[in-house]
PDB file of C-alpha atoms in Angstrom:
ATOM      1  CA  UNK A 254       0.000   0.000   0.000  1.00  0.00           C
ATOM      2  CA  UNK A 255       1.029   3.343  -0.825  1.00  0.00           C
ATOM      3  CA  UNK A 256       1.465   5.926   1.747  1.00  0.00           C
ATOM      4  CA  UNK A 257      -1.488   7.678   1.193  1.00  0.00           C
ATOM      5  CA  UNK A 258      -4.913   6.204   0.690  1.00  0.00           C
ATOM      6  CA  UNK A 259      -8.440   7.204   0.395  1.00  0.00           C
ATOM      7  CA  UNK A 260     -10.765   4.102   0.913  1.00  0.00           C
ATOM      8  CA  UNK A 261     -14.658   3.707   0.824  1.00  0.00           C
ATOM      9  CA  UNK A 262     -16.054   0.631   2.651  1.00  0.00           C
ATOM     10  CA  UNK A 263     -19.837   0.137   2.298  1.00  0.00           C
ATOM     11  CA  UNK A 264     -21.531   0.667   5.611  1.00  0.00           C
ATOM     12  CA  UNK A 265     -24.528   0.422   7.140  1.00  0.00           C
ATOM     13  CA  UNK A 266     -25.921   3.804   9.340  1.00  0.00           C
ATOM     14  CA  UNK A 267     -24.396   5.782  10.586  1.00  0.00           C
ATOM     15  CA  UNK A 268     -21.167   5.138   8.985  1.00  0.00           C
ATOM     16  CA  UNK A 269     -17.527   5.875  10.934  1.00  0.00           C
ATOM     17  CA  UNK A 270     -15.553   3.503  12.187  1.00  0.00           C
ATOM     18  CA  UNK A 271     -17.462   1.608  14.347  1.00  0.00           C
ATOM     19  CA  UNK A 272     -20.297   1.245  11.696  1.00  0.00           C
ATOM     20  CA  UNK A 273     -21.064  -2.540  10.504  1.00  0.00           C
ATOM     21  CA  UNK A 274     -20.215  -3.304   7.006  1.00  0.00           C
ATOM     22  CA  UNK A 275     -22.742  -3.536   4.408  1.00  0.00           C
ATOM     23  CA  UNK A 276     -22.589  -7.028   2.840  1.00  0.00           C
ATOM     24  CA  UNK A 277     -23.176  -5.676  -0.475  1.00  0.00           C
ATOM     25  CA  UNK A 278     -21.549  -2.395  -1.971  1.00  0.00           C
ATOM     26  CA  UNK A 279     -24.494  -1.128  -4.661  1.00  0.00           C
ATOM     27  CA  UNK A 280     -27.270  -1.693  -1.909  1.00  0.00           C
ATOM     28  CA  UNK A 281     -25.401   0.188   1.431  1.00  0.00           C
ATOM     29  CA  UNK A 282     -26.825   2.724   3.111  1.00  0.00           C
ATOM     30  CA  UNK A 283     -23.831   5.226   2.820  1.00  0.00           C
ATOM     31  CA  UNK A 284     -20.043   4.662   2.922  1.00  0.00           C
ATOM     32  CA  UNK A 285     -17.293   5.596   5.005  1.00  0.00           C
ATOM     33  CA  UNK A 286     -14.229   6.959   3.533  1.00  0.00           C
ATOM     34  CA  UNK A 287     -11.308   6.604   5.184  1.00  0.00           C
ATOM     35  CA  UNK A 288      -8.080   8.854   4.570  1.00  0.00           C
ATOM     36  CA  UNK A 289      -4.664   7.139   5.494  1.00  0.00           C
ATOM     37  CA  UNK A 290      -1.442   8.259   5.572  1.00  0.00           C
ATOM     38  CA  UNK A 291       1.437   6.545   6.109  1.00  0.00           C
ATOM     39  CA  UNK A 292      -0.639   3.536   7.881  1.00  0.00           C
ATOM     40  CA  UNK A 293      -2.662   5.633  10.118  1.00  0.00           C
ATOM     41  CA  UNK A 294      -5.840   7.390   9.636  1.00  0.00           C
ATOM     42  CA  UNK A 295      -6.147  10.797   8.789  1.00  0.00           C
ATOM     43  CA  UNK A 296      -9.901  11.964   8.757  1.00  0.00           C
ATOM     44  CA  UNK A 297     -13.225   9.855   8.338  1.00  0.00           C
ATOM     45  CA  UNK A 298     -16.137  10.851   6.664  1.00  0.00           C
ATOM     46  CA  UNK A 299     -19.244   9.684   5.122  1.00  0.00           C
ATOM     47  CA  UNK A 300     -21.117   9.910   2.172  1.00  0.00           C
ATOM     48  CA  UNK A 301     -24.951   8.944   1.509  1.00  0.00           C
ATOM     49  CA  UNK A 302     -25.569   5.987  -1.231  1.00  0.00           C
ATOM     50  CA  UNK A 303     -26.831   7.364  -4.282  1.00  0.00           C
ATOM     51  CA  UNK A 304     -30.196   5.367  -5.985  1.00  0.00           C
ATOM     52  CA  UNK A 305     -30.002   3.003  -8.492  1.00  0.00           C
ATOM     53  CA  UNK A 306     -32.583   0.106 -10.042  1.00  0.00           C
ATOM     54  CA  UNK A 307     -31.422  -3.255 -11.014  1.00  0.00           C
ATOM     55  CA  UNK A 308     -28.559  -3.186 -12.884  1.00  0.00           C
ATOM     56  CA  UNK A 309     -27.680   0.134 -11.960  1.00  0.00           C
ATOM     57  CA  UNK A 310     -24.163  -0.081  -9.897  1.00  0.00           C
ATOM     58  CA  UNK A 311     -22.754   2.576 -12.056  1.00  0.00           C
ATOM     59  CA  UNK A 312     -24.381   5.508 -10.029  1.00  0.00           C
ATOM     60  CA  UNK A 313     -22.378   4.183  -6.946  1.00  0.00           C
ATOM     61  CA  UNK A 314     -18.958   3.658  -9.187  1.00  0.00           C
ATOM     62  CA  UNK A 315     -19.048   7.068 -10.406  1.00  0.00           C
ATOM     63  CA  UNK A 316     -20.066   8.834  -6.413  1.00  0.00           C
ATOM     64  CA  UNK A 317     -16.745   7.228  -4.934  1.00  0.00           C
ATOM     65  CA  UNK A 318     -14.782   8.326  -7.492  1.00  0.00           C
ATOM     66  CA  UNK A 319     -15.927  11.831  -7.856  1.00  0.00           C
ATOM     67  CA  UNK A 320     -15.026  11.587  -4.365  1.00  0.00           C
ATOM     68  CA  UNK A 321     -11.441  10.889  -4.804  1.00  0.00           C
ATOM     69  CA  UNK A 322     -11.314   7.308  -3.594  1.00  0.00           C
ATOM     70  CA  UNK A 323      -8.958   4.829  -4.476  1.00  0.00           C
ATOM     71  CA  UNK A 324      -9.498   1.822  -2.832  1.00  0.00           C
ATOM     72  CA  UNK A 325     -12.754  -0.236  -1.632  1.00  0.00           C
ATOM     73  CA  UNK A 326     -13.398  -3.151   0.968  1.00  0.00           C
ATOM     74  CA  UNK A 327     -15.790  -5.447  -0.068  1.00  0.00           C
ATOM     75  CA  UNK A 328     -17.402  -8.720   0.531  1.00  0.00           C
ATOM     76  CA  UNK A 329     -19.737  -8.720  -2.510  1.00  0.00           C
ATOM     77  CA  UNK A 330     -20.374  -7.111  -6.108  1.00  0.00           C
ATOM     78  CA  UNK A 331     -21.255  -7.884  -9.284  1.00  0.00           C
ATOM     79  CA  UNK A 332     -19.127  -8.487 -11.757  1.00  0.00           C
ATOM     80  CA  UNK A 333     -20.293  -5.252 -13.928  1.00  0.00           C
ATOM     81  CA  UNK A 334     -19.802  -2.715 -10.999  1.00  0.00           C
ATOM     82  CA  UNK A 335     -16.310  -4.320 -10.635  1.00  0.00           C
ATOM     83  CA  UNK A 336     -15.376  -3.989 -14.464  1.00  0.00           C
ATOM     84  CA  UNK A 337     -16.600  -0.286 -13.833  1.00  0.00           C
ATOM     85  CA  UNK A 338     -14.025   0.184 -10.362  1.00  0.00           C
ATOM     86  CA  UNK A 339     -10.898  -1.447 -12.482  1.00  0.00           C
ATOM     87  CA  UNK A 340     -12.039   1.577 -15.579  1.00  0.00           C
ATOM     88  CA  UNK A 341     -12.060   4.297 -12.767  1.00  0.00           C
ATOM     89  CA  UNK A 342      -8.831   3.027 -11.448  1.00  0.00           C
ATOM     90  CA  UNK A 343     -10.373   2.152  -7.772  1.00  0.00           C
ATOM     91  CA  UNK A 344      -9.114  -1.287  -6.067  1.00  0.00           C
ATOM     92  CA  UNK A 345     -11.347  -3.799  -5.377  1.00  0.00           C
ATOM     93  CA  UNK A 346     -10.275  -5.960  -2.157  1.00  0.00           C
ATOM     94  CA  UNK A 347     -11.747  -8.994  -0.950  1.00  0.00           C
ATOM     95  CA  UNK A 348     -13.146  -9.069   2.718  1.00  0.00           C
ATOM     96  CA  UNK A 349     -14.934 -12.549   2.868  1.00  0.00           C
ATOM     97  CA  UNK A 350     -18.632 -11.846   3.512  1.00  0.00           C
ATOM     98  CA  UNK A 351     -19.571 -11.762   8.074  1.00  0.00           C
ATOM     99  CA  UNK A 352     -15.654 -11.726   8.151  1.00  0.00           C
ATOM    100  CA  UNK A 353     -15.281  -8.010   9.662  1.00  0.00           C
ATOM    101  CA  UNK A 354     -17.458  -6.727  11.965  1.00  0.00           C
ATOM    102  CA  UNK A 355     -17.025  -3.177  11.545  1.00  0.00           C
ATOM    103  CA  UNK A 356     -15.134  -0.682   9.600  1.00  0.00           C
ATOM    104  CA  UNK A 357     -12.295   0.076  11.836  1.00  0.00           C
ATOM    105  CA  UNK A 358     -11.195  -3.996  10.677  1.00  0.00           C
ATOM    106  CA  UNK A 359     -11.722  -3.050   7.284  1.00  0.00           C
ATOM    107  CA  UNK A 360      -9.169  -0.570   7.482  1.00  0.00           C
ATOM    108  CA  UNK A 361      -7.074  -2.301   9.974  1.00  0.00           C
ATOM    109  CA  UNK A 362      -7.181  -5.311   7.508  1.00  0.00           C
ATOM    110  CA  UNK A 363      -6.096  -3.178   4.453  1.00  0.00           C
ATOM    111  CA  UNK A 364      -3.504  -1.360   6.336  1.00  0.00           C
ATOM    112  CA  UNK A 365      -1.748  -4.713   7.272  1.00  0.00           C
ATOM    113  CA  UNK A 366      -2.263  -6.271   3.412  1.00  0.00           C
ATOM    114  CA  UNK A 367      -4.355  -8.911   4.528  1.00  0.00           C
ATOM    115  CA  UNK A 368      -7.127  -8.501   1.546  1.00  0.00           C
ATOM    116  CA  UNK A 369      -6.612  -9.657  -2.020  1.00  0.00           C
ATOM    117  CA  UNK A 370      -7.387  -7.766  -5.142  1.00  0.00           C
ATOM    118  CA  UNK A 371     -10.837  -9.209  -6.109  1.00  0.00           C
ATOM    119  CA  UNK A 372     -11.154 -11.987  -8.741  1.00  0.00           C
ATOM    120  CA  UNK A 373     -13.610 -11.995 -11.122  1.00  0.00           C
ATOM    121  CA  UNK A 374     -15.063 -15.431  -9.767  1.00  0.00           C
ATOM    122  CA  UNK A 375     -15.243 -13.850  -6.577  1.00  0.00           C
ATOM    123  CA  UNK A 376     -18.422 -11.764  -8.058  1.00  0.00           C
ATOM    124  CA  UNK A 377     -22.414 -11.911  -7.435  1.00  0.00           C
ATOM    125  CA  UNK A 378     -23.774 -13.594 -10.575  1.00  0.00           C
ATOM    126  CA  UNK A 379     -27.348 -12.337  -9.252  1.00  0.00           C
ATOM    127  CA  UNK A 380     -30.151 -13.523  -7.523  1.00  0.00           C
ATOM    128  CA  UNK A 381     -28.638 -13.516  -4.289  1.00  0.00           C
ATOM    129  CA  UNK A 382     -26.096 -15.904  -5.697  1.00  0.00           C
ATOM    130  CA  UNK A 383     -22.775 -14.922  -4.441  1.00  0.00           C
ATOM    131  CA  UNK A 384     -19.615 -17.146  -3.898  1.00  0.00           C
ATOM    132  CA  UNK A 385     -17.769 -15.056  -1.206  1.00  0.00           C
TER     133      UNK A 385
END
């Protein structure tokens, strides 16, 4: 990890670091971004979820990065919204899904390098069928 990093993690409300992680990015309530430099954080903040129908993950792609974010915890997405992060240039790590139970671990987990770059097997094929 570089030294500086803006990450989003998908989080149920109220967000901050002691919020519990949304299982699935497109449907959270808001997300917390995160601001670390050189390991430790900097600032937290939230931002509200935008709306979106089926299909519609783009509207969430496009909020984090007019945000400046880099990076994003995860522990489910479809494999669209994922194509979309990796043409915005945001990372996609893996948190298994129940694995974390709050945001602080999220970050904590990132900052020690113990989250993969997201496969594309790793994705939601829809339906509620997810392999994480």
């Amino acid at each position: 990890m570089s030294s500086s990093l803006f990450l989003a993690v998908p989080s149920n409300t109220p967000g901050g670091l002691d919020a519990a992680i949304s299982e699935h990015f497109g449907h959270c309530d808001l997300f917390t971004l995160i601001n670390i430099q050189e390991g430790k954080i900097a600032s937290v903040d939230t931002v509200s979820n935008v709306e979106h129908g089926a299909g519609g993950c783009m509207e969430p792609v496009l909020l984090l990065k007019d945000q400046g974010v880099q990076a994003i915890v995860v522990g489910g997405m479809g494999a669209r919204p994922m194509q979309a992060f990796a043409e915005v240039n945001i990372d996609v790590y893996y948190a298994a899904k129940n694995s974390l139970k709050n945001v602080q671990e999220a970050v904590d987990g990132l900052v020690q390098g113990d989250f993969p770059v997201m496969r594309a097997e790793q994705t939601c094929k829809g339906a509620g069928t997810c392999h994480n």
